[in-house]
Coordinates of C-alpha atoms and ligand atoms in Angstrom, one line a residue:
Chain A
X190 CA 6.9 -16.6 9.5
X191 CA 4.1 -15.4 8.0
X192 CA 4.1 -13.9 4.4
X193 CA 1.6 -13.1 1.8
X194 CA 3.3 -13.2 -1.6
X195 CA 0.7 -12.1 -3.5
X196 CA 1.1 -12.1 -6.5
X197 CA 4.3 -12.7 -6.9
X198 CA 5.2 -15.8 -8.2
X199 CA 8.7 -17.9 -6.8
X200 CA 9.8 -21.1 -8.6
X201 CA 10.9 -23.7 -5.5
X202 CA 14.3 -25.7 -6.6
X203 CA 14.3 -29.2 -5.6
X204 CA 17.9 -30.5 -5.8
X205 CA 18.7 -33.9 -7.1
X206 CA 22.2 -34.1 -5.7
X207 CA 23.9 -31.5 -3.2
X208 CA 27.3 -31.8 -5.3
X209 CA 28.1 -28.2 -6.6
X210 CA 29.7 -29.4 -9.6
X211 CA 26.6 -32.2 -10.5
X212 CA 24.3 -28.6 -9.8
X213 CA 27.0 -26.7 -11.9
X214 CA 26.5 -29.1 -15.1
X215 CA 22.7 -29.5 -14.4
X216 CA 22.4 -25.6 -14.6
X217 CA 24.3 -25.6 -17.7
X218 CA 22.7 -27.9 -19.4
X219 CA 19.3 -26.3 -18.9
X220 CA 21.2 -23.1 -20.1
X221 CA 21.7 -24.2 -23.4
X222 CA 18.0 -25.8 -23.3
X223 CA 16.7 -22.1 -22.8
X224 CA 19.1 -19.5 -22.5
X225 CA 17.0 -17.0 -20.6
X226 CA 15.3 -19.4 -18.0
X227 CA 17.6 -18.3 -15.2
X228 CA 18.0 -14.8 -15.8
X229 CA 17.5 -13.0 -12.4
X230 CA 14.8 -15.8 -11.6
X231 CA 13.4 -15.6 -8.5
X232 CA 13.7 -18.6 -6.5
X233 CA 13.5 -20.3 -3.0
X234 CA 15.4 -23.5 -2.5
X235 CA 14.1 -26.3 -0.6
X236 CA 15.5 -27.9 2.0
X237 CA 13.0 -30.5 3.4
X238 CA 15.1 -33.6 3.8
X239 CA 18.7 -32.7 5.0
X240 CA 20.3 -33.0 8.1
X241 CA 23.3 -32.1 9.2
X242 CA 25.4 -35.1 7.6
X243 CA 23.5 -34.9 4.2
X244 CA 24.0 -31.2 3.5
X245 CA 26.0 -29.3 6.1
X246 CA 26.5 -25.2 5.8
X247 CA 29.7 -25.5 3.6
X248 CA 27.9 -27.2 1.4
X249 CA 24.9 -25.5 1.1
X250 CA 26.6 -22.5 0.4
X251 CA 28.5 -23.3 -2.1
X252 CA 25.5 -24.6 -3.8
X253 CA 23.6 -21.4 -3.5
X254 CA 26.9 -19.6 -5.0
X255 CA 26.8 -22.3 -7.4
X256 CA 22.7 -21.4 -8.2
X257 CA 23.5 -17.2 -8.2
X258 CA 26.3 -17.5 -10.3
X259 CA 24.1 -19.6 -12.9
X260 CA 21.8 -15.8 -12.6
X261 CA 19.0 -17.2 -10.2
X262 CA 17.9 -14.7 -7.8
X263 CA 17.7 -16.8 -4.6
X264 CA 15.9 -15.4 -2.5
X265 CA 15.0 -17.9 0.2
X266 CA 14.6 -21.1 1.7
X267 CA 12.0 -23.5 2.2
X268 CA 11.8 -25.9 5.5
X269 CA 15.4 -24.8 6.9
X270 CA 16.9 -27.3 9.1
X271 CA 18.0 -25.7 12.1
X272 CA 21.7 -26.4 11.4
X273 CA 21.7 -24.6 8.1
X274 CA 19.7 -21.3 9.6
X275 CA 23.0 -19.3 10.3
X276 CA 24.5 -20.1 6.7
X277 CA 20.8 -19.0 5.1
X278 CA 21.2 -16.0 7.5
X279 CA 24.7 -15.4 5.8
X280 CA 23.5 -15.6 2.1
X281 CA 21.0 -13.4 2.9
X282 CA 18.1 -16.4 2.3
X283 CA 15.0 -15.2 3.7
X284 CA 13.0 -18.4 5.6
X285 CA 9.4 -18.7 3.5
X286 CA 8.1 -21.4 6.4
X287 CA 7.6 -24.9 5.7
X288 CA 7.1 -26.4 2.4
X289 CA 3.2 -27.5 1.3
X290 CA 2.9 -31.2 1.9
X291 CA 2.1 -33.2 -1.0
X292 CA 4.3 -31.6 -3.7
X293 CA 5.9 -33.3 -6.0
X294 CA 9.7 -33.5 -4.6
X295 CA 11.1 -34.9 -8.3
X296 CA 10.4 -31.9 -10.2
X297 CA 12.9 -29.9 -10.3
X298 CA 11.9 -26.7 -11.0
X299 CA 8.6 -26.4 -10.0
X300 CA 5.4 -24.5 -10.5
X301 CA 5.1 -21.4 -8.8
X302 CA 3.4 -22.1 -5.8
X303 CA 0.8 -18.9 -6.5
X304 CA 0.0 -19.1 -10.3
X305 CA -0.3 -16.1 -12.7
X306 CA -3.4 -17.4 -13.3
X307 CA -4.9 -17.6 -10.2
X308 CA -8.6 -15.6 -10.7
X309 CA -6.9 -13.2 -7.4
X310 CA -4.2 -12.4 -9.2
X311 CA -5.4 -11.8 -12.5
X312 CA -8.7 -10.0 -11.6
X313 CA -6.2 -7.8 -9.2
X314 CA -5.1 -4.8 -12.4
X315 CA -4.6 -4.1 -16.0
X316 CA -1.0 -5.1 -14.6
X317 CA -1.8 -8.4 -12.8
X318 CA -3.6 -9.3 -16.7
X319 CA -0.6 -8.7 -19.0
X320 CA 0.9 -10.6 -16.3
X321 CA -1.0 -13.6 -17.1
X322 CA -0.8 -13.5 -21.0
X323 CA 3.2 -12.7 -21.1
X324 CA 3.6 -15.8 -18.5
X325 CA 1.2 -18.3 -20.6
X326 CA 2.5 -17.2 -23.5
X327 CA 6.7 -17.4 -22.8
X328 CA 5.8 -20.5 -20.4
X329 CA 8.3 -19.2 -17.9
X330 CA 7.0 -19.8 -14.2
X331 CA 7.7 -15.9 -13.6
X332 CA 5.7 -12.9 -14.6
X333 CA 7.6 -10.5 -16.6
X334 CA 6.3 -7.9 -14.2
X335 CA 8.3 -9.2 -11.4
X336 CA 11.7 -6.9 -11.7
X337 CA 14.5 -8.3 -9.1
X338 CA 17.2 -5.5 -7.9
X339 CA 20.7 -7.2 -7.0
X340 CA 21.9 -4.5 -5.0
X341 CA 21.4 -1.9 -2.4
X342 CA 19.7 1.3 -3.3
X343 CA 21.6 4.1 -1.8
X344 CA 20.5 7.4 -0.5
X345 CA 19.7 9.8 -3.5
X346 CA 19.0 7.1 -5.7
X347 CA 15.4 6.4 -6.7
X348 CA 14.0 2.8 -8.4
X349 CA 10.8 2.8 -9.8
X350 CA 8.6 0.2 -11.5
X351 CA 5.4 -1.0 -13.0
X352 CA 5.0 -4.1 -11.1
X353 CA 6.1 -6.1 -8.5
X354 CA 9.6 -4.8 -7.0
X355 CA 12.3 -7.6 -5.7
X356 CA 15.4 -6.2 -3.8
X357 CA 17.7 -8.1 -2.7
X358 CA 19.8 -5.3 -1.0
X359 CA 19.0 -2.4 1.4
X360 CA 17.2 0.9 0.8
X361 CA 18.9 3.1 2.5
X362 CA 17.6 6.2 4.5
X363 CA 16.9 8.9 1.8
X364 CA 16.9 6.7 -0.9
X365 CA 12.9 5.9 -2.6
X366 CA 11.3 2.5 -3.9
X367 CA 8.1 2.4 -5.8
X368 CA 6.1 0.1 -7.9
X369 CA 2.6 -0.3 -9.2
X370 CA 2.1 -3.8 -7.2
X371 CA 4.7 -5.2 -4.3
X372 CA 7.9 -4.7 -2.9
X373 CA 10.1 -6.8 -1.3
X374 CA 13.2 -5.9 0.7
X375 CA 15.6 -8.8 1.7
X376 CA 17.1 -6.9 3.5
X377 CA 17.1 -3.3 5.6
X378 CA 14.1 -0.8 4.5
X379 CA 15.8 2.8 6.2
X380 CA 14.4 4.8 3.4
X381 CA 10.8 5.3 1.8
X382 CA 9.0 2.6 0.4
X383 CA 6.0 3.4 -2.0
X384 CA 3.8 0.2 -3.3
X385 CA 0.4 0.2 -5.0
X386 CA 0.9 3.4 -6.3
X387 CA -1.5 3.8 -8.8
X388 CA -4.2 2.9 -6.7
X389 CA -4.1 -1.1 -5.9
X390 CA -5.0 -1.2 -2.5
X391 CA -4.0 -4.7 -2.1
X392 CA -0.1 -4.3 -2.6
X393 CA 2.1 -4.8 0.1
X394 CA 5.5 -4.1 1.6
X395 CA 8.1 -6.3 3.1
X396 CA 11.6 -6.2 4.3
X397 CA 13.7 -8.3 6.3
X398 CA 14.4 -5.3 8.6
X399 CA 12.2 -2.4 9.2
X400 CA 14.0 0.9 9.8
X401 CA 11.7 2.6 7.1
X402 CA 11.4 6.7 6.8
X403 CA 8.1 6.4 4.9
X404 CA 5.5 3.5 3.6
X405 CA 2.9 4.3 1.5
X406 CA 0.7 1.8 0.2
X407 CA -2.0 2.9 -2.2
X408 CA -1.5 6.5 -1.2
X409 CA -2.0 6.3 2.3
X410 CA 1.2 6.7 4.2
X411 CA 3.3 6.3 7.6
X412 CA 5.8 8.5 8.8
X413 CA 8.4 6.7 11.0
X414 CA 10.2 9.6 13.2
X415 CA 10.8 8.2 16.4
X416 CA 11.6 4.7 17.6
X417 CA 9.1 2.2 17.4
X418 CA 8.0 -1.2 18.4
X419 CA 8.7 -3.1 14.9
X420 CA 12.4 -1.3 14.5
X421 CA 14.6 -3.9 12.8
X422 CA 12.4 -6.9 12.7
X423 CA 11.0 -8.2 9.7
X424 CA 7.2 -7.1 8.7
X425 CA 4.6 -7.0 6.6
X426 CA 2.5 -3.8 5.3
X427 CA -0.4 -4.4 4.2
X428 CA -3.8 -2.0 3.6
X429 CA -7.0 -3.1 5.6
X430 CA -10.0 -1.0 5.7
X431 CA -8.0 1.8 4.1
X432 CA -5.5 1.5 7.2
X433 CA -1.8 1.0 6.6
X434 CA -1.2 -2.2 8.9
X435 CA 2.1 -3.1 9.8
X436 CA 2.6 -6.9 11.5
X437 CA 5.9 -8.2 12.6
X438 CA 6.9 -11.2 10.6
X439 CA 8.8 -13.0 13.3
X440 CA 7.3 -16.1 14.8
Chain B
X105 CA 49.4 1.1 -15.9
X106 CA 48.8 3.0 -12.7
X107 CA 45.4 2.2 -10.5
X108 CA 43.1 6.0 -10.1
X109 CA 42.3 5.6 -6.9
X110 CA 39.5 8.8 -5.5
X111 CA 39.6 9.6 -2.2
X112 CA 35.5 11.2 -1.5
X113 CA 32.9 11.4 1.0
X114 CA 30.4 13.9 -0.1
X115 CA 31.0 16.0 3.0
X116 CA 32.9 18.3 3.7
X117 CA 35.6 18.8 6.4
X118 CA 35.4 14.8 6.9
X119 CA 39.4 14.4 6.3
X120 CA 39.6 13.3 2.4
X121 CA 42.9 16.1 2.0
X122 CA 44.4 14.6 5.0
X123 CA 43.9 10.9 4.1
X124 CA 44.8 11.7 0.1
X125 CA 48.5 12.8 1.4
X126 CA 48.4 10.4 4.0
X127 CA 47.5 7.3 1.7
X128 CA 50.1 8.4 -0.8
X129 CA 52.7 9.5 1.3
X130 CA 52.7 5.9 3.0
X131 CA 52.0 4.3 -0.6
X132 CA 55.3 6.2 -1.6
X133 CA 57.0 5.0 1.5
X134 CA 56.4 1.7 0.9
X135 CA 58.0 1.5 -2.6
X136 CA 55.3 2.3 -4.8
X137 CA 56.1 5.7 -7.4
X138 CA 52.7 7.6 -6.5
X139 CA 51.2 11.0 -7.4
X140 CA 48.4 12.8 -5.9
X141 CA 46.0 15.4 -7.7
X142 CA 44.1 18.2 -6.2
X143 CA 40.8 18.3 -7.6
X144 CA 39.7 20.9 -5.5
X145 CA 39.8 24.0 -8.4
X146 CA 39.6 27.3 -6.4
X147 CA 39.7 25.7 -3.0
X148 CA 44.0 24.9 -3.5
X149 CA 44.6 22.8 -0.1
X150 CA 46.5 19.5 -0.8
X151 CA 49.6 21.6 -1.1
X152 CA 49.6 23.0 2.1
X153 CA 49.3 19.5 3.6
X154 CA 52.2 18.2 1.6
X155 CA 54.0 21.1 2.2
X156 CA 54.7 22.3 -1.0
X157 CA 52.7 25.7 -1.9
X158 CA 55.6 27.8 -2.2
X159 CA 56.9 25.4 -5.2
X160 CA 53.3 25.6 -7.3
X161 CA 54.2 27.1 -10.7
X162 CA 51.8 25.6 -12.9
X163 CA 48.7 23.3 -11.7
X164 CA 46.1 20.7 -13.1
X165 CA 43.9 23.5 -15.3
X166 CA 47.1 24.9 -16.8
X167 CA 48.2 21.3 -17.2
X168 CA 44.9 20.4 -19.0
X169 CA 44.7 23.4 -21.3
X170 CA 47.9 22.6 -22.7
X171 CA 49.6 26.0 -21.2
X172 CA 52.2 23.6 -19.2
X173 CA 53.9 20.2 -19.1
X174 CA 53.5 17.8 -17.3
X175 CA 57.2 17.8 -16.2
X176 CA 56.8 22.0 -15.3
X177 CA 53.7 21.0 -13.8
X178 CA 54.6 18.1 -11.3
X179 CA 55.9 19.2 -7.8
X180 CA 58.4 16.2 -6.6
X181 CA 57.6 15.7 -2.8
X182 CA 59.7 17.5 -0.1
X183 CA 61.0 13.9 1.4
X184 CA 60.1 11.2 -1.1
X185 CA 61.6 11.1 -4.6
X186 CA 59.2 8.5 -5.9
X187 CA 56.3 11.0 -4.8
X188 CA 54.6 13.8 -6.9
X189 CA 52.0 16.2 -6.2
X190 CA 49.8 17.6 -8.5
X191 CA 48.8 20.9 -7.8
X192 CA 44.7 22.3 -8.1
X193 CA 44.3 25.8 -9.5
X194 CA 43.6 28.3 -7.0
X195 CA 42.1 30.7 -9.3
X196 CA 39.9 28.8 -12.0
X197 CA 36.4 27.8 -11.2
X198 CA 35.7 24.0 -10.8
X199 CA 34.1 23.9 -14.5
X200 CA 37.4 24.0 -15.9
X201 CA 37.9 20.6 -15.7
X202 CA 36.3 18.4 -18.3
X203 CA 36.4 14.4 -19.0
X204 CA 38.4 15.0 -22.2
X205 CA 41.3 16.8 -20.4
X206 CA 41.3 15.1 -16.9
X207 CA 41.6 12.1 -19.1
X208 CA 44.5 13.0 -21.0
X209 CA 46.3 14.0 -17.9
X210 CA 45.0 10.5 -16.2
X211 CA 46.2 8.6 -19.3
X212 CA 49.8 10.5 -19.5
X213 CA 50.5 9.9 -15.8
X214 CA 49.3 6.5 -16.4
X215 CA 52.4 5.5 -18.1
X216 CA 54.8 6.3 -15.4
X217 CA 53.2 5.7 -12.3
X218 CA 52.0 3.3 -9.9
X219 CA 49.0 4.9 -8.4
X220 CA 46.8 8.3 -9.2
X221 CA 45.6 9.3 -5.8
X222 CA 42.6 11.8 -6.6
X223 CA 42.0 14.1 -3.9
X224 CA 38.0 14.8 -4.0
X225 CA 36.3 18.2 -3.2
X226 CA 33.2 18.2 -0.7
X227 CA 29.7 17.7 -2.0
X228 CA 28.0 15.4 -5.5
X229 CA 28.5 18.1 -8.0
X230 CA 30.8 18.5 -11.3
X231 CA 34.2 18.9 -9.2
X232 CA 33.3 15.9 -7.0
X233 CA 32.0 13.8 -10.0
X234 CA 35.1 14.8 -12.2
X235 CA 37.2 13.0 -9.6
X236 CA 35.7 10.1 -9.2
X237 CA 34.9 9.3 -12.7
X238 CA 37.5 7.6 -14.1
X239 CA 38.5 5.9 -10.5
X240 CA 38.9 2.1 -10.3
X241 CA 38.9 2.0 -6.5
X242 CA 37.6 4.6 -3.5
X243 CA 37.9 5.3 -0.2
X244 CA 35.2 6.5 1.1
X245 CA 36.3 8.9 4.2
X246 CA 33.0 9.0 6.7
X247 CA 32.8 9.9 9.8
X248 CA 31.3 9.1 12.8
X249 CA 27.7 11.1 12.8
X250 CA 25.0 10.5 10.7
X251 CA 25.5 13.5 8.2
X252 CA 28.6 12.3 7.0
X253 CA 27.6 8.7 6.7
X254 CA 24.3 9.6 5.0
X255 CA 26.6 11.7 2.3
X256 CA 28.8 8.4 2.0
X257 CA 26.3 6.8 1.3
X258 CA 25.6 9.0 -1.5
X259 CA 28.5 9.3 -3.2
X260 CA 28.8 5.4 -3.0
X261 CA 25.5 5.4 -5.2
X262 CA 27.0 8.5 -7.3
X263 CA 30.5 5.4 -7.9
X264 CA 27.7 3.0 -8.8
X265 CA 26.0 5.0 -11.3
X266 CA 27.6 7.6 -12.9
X267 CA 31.4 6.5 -12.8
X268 CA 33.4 5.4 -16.0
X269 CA 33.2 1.8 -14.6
X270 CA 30.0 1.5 -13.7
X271 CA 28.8 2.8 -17.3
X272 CA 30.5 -0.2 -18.6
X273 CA 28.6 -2.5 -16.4
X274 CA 31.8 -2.6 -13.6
X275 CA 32.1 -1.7 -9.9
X276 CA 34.2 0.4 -8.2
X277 CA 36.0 -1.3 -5.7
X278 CA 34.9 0.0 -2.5
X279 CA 36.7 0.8 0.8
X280 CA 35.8 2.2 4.1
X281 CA 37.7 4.7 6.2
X282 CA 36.6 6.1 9.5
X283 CA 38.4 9.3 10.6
X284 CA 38.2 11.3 13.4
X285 CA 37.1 8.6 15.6
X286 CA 36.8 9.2 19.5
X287 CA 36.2 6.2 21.3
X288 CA 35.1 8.5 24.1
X289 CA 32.6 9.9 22.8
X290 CA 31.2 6.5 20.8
X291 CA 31.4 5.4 24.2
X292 CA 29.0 8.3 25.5
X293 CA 26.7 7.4 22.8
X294 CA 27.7 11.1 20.8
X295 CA 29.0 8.9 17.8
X296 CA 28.4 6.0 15.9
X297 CA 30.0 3.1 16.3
X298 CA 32.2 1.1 13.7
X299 CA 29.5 -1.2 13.7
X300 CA 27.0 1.0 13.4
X301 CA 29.0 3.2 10.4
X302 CA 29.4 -0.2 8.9
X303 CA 26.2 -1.7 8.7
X304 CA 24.8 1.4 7.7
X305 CA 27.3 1.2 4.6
X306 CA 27.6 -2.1 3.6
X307 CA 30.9 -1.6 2.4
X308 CA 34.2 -3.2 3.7
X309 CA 36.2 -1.4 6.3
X310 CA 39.9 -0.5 5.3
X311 CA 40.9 1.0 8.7
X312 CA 39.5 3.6 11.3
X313 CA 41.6 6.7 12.5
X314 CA 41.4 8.5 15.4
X315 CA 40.8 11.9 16.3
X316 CA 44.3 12.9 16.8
X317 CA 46.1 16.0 17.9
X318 CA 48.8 14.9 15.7
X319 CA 47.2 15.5 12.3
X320 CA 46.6 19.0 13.1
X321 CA 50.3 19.1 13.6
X322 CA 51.3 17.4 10.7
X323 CA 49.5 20.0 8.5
X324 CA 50.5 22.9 10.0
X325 CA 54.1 21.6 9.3
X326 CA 53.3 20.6 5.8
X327 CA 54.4 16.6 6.6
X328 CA 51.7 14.1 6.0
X329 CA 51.0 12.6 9.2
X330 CA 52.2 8.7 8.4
X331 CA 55.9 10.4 8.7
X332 CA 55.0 11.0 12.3
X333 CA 55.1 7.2 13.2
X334 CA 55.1 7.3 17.1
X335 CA 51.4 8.9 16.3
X336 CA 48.2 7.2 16.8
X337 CA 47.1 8.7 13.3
X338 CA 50.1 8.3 11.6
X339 CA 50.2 4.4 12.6
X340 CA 46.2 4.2 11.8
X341 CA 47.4 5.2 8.3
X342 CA 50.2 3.1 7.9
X343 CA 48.0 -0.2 8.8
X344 CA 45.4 1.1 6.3
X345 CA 47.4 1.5 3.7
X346 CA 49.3 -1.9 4.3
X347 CA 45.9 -3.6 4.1
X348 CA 44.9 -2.2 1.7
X349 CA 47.9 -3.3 0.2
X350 CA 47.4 -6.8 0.6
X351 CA 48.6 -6.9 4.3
X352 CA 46.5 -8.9 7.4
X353 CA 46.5 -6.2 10.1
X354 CA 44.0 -5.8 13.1
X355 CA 41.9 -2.8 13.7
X356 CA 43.7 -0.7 16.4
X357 CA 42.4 2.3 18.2
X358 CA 39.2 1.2 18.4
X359 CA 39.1 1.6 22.1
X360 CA 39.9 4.0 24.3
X361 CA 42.9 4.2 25.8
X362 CA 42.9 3.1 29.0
X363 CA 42.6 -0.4 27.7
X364 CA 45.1 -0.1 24.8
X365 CA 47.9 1.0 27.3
X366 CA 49.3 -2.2 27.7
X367 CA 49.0 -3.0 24.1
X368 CA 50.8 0.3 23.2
X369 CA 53.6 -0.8 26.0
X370 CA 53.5 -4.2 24.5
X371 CA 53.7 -2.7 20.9
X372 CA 50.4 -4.5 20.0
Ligands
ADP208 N1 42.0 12.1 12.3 C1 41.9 13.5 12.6 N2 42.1 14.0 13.8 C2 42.0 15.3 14.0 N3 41.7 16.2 13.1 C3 41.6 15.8 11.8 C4 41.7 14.4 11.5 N4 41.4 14.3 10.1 C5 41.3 15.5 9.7 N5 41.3 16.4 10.7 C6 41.1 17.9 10.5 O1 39.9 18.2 10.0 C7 39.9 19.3 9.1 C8 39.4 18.9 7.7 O2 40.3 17.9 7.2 P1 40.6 17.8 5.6 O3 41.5 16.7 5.4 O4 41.0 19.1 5.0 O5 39.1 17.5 5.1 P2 38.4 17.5 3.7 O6 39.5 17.4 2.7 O7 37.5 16.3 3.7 O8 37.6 18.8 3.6 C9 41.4 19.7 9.1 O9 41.5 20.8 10.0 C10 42.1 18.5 9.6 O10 43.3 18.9 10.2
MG209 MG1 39.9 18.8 1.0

C-alpha cells in the first residue's frame, strides 16, 4: 500500500500485553499522568509479532475497543498478520504497510514516524510552522493542526479546516471537505473533497474508497461524472507538475 | 415517560404518513398506549389514513395556542382504545409551530403515554425540523432511487446537528426503512438494492416494505395497513415494528415472489 503521510504525524502503539483489561489499566494510568494525551490521538497499532495463537481477531478487537474507548483515534495497523486482516477490515483499520525495521519495539508510544520538525514539513506553510512550535512546545507527538472527524459527513453538511483533515467516516455525495493541508478519508469519499486550499500544492487526498464528485487540490480540480477506473478502491491524489494525479493505493 | 419517535425522510411522497399510522397502529396493537401527531400544518393527511377526518374538532395549532385541551383535542382511534391521533391544522401555515409550544404539548403527552409517533412533513425546513427536534429515535423512510436516499441522507445530518439531542452532545438513535420496494425492478437494475440503500446510509436497517397494492387500499378505507395482516405490507410492518421492539425477525419480501412462494405456503 503505498501512502504519503505528509505531514501528518501518527503515534505507532506497541502493546506490552494483548489482555484488554492490563491495556485498560495501562491507559488509565497514563490518563491521570496527562489528561489530554489521548484525546482523539491519531494512532496506528502495530502488529509485527502475532500470530494467530498470540492475538486472534476476538482479541484484537476488543483491544482496539479497549484503545477507542480510552479517546485514541485508531486509525490503522502496522504489519497485519494475514489472520487478523478481516477483523482490521471490520474496525475500519486502514493497513499503513510494514513497520520500519529497527524501531524500538519497547516504547510504547512512540515517536511519530514523520516529525513536526522535519525541515519538509516545517518549510511546507505558515501552517506547517505553528505546527512545529505548538508540538515542541506541548511535547505531544501530534500537531495541533491535525483535526480528527469521528463520524460520517452527510450530504448538506460541510467541514472545514486550517490544517490537516482526519475522517474516520464517509463523505457522502453532496456533502464538502476542505482544509488548508491534507485529508484523509477512512472510509468512502462520494462527495467533494477540497485540500490545499489556500494554495499548498503539496497537499494530498486520500480515502479508503474513491467514489468522489469533486477533488480539488490546490485549486486545480477533477470532476468525476461517469464511471471510472479507480471507482471504490483506495487512492491517493496528489498534485505533480500542476496535474491532479490520482494512483490507486492497492498493492 | 413516553419515547418521541419522528418518522422523516426529507422527500416527499416516500411513505412517512403511511409508515407513522402504520408504526403506531401496530405499536398500539401490541400493548403499548401510543399517539401520533400530524406535523404536516396546512397539508392535514394523517387523518385520512387513520380514518378519522370527520372527528377533527380541534388540532395541534389550536392545541398549542392554548384555544383547546388536550382531552377536546385528542381523537381516540376508530379500532384501538389505547391509540390517539393528533390532528395537524389544515388551515394555519407551518410557522405556527414553535419549540416552546410543540414542547409543552410533547411534555403533557409525555405523562400519559408510551410513545409520540411524529409524523414529519417533506423537505429540511421549519415544519420538518420542528418534528424532529425533540425526537429520541427516527425512522428514516427512503426509498429505493437515489433522490430519496440522497434526501435521507440529509435529514440524518439535519438529526445529527440541529436536534435537541445532538445539541447536548447525544445521538439520535437511528433506524432504516425501505418502502416501496419492488424486487422486480431492483432486479432490472431500475432500483437500488438494500445493499446498495444501506451502504449508502450507514445506518441500521429496521425492515423493508414492499410496493403493495394493499396500502393504497388501506388508505382509501382509513385502516392503517398492519390491520390488513394477510398483506405483504401489512406483515412487513408488523416484523418492523416487532424488531424494533426488541424482536429477532428476518428480512422478508426481499425477493420476488416466485421464490418466496413456498415460503408464503410454508408461512416462512
Ligand atoms: N409500500 C407502499 N406500496 C404502495 N404504495 C405506497 C406504499 N407506501 C406509500 N405508498 C403510497 O405513496 C403515496 C405517498 O405516501 P405517504 O405515506 O403519504 O408519503 P409521505 O407522507 O412521505 O408524503 C401514497 O399514495 C401512498 O398510498
Ligand atoms: Mg405525509
Amino acid at each position: 500500500m503505498e501512502l504519503r503521510t505528509g505531514m501528518v504525524p501518527l503515534t505507532t502503539i506497541q502493546l506490552d500485553s494483548t489482555d484488554a483489561e492490563v491495556l485498560d489499566q495501562e491507559l488509565q494510568r497514563r490518563k491521570n499522568e496527562a489528561p489530554a494525551l489521548f484525546n482523539g490521538l491519531p494512532s496506528l497499532l502495530s502488529l509485527a509479532d502475532y500470530d494467530e495463537e498470540s492475538l486472534p481477531a476476538e482479541q484484537l478487537t476488543a483491544l482496539v475497543e479497549c484503545l477507542r474507548q480510552h479517546g485514541l483515534a485508531v486509525i490503522g495497523v502496522r504489519s497485519c498478520p494475514a489472520h487478523l486482516q478481516p477483523a482490521c477490515q471490520q474496525l475500519a483499520l486502514a493497513d499503513f504497510g510494514k513497520q520500519s525495521a529497527g524501531r524500538s519495539r519497547k516504547a510504547a508510544v512512540e515517536e511519530p514516524a514523520n516529525n513536526a520538525n522535519s525541515t519538509e514539513a516545517a518549510s511546507d506553510s505558515e501552517t506547517a510552522n505553528a505546527e512545529t512550535n505548538e508540538a515542541s512546545a506541548a511535547e505531544l507527538p501530534i500537531a495541533s493542526t491535525t483535526r480528527v472527524h469521528q463520524g460520517n459527513v452527510r450530504s448538506g453538511q460541510q467541514l472545514y479546516f486550517d490544517g490537516d483533515l482526519f475522517i474516520i467516516g464517509m463523505v457522502s455525495a453532496g456533502a464538502e471537505v476542505l482544509a488548508t493541508g491534507h485529508i484523509h478519508v477512512l472510509g468512502a469519499l462520494r462527495g467533494k473533497a477540497l485540500a490545499g486550499v489556500k494554495g499548498s500544492p503539496d497537499a494530498t487526498i486520500s480515502c479508503s474508497r474513491f467514489d468522489a464528485q469533486l477533488v480539488a487540490i490546490a485549486g486545480q480540480y477533477q470532476l468525476f461524472e461517469n464511471e471510472h477506473a479507480l471507482m471504490n478502491q483506495s487512492v491517493l491524489v496528489s498534485l505533480e507538475d500542476d496535474q491532479l494525479v490520482i494512483r490507486g493505493a492497492e498493492k | 415517560m413516553a419515547k418521541i419517535i419522528v418518522v422523516t425522510s426529507g422527500k416527499g411522497g416516500v411513505g412517512k404518513t403511511t409508515t407513522s399510522a402504520a408504526f403506531a397502529s401496530a405499536l398500539a396493537l401490541k400493548g403499548h398506549k401510543t399517539v401520533v401527531i400530524d406535523f404536516d400544518v396546512g397539508l392535514r393527511n394523517l387523518d385520512l389514513v387513520m380514518g378519522c377526518e370527520r372527528r377533527v374538532v380541534y388540532d395541534f395549532v389550536n392545541l398549542i395556542q392554548g384555544e383547546s385541551t388536550l382531552g377536546q383535542t385528542l381523537i381516540k382511534d376508530k379500532k384501538l382504545d389505547n391509540l390517539y391521533v393528533l390532528p395537524a391544522s389544515q388551515t394555519r401555515d407551518k410557522d405556527a409551530l414553535s419549540h416552546e409550544g410543540v414542547e409543552k404539548v410533547l411534555n403533557e403527552l409525555s405523562e400519559s403515554f408510551d410513545y409520540i409517533v411524529c409524523d414529519s412533513p417533506a423537505g429540511i425546513e421549519h415544519g420538518a425540523q420542528m418534528a424532529l427536534y425533540f425526537a429520541e429515535e427516527a425512522i428514516i423512510v427512503t426509498n429505493p432511487e437515489v433522490s430519496s436516499v440522497r434526501d435521507s441522507d440529509r435529514i440524518i445530518g439535519i438529526l445529527q446537528s440541529k436536534s435537541r439531542l445532538a445539541e447536548q452532545g447525544k445521538a439520535v438513535k437511528e433506524h432504516l426503512l425501505l418502502t416501496r420496494y419492488n424486487p422486480e425492478r431492483v432486479e432490472r437494475g431500475e432500483m437500488l438494492s438494500v445493499q446498495d440503500v444501506e451502504e449508502i446510509l450507514a445506518i441500521p436497517l429496521l425492515g423493508v416494505i414492499p410496493e403493495s397494492e394493499a396500502v393504497l387500499k388501506a388508505s382509501n378505507q382509513g385502516v392503517p395497513v398492519v390491520h390488513d395482516s394477510e398483506s405483504d405490507a401489512g406483515q412487513a410492518y408488523d416484523d418492523a415494528v416487532s424488531r424494533y421492539l426488541g424482536e429477532d425477525r428476518p428480512h422478508r419480501f426481499l425477493e420476488k415472489q416466485k421464490k418466496s412462494f413456498l415460503k408464503r405456503v410454508f408461512g416462512g
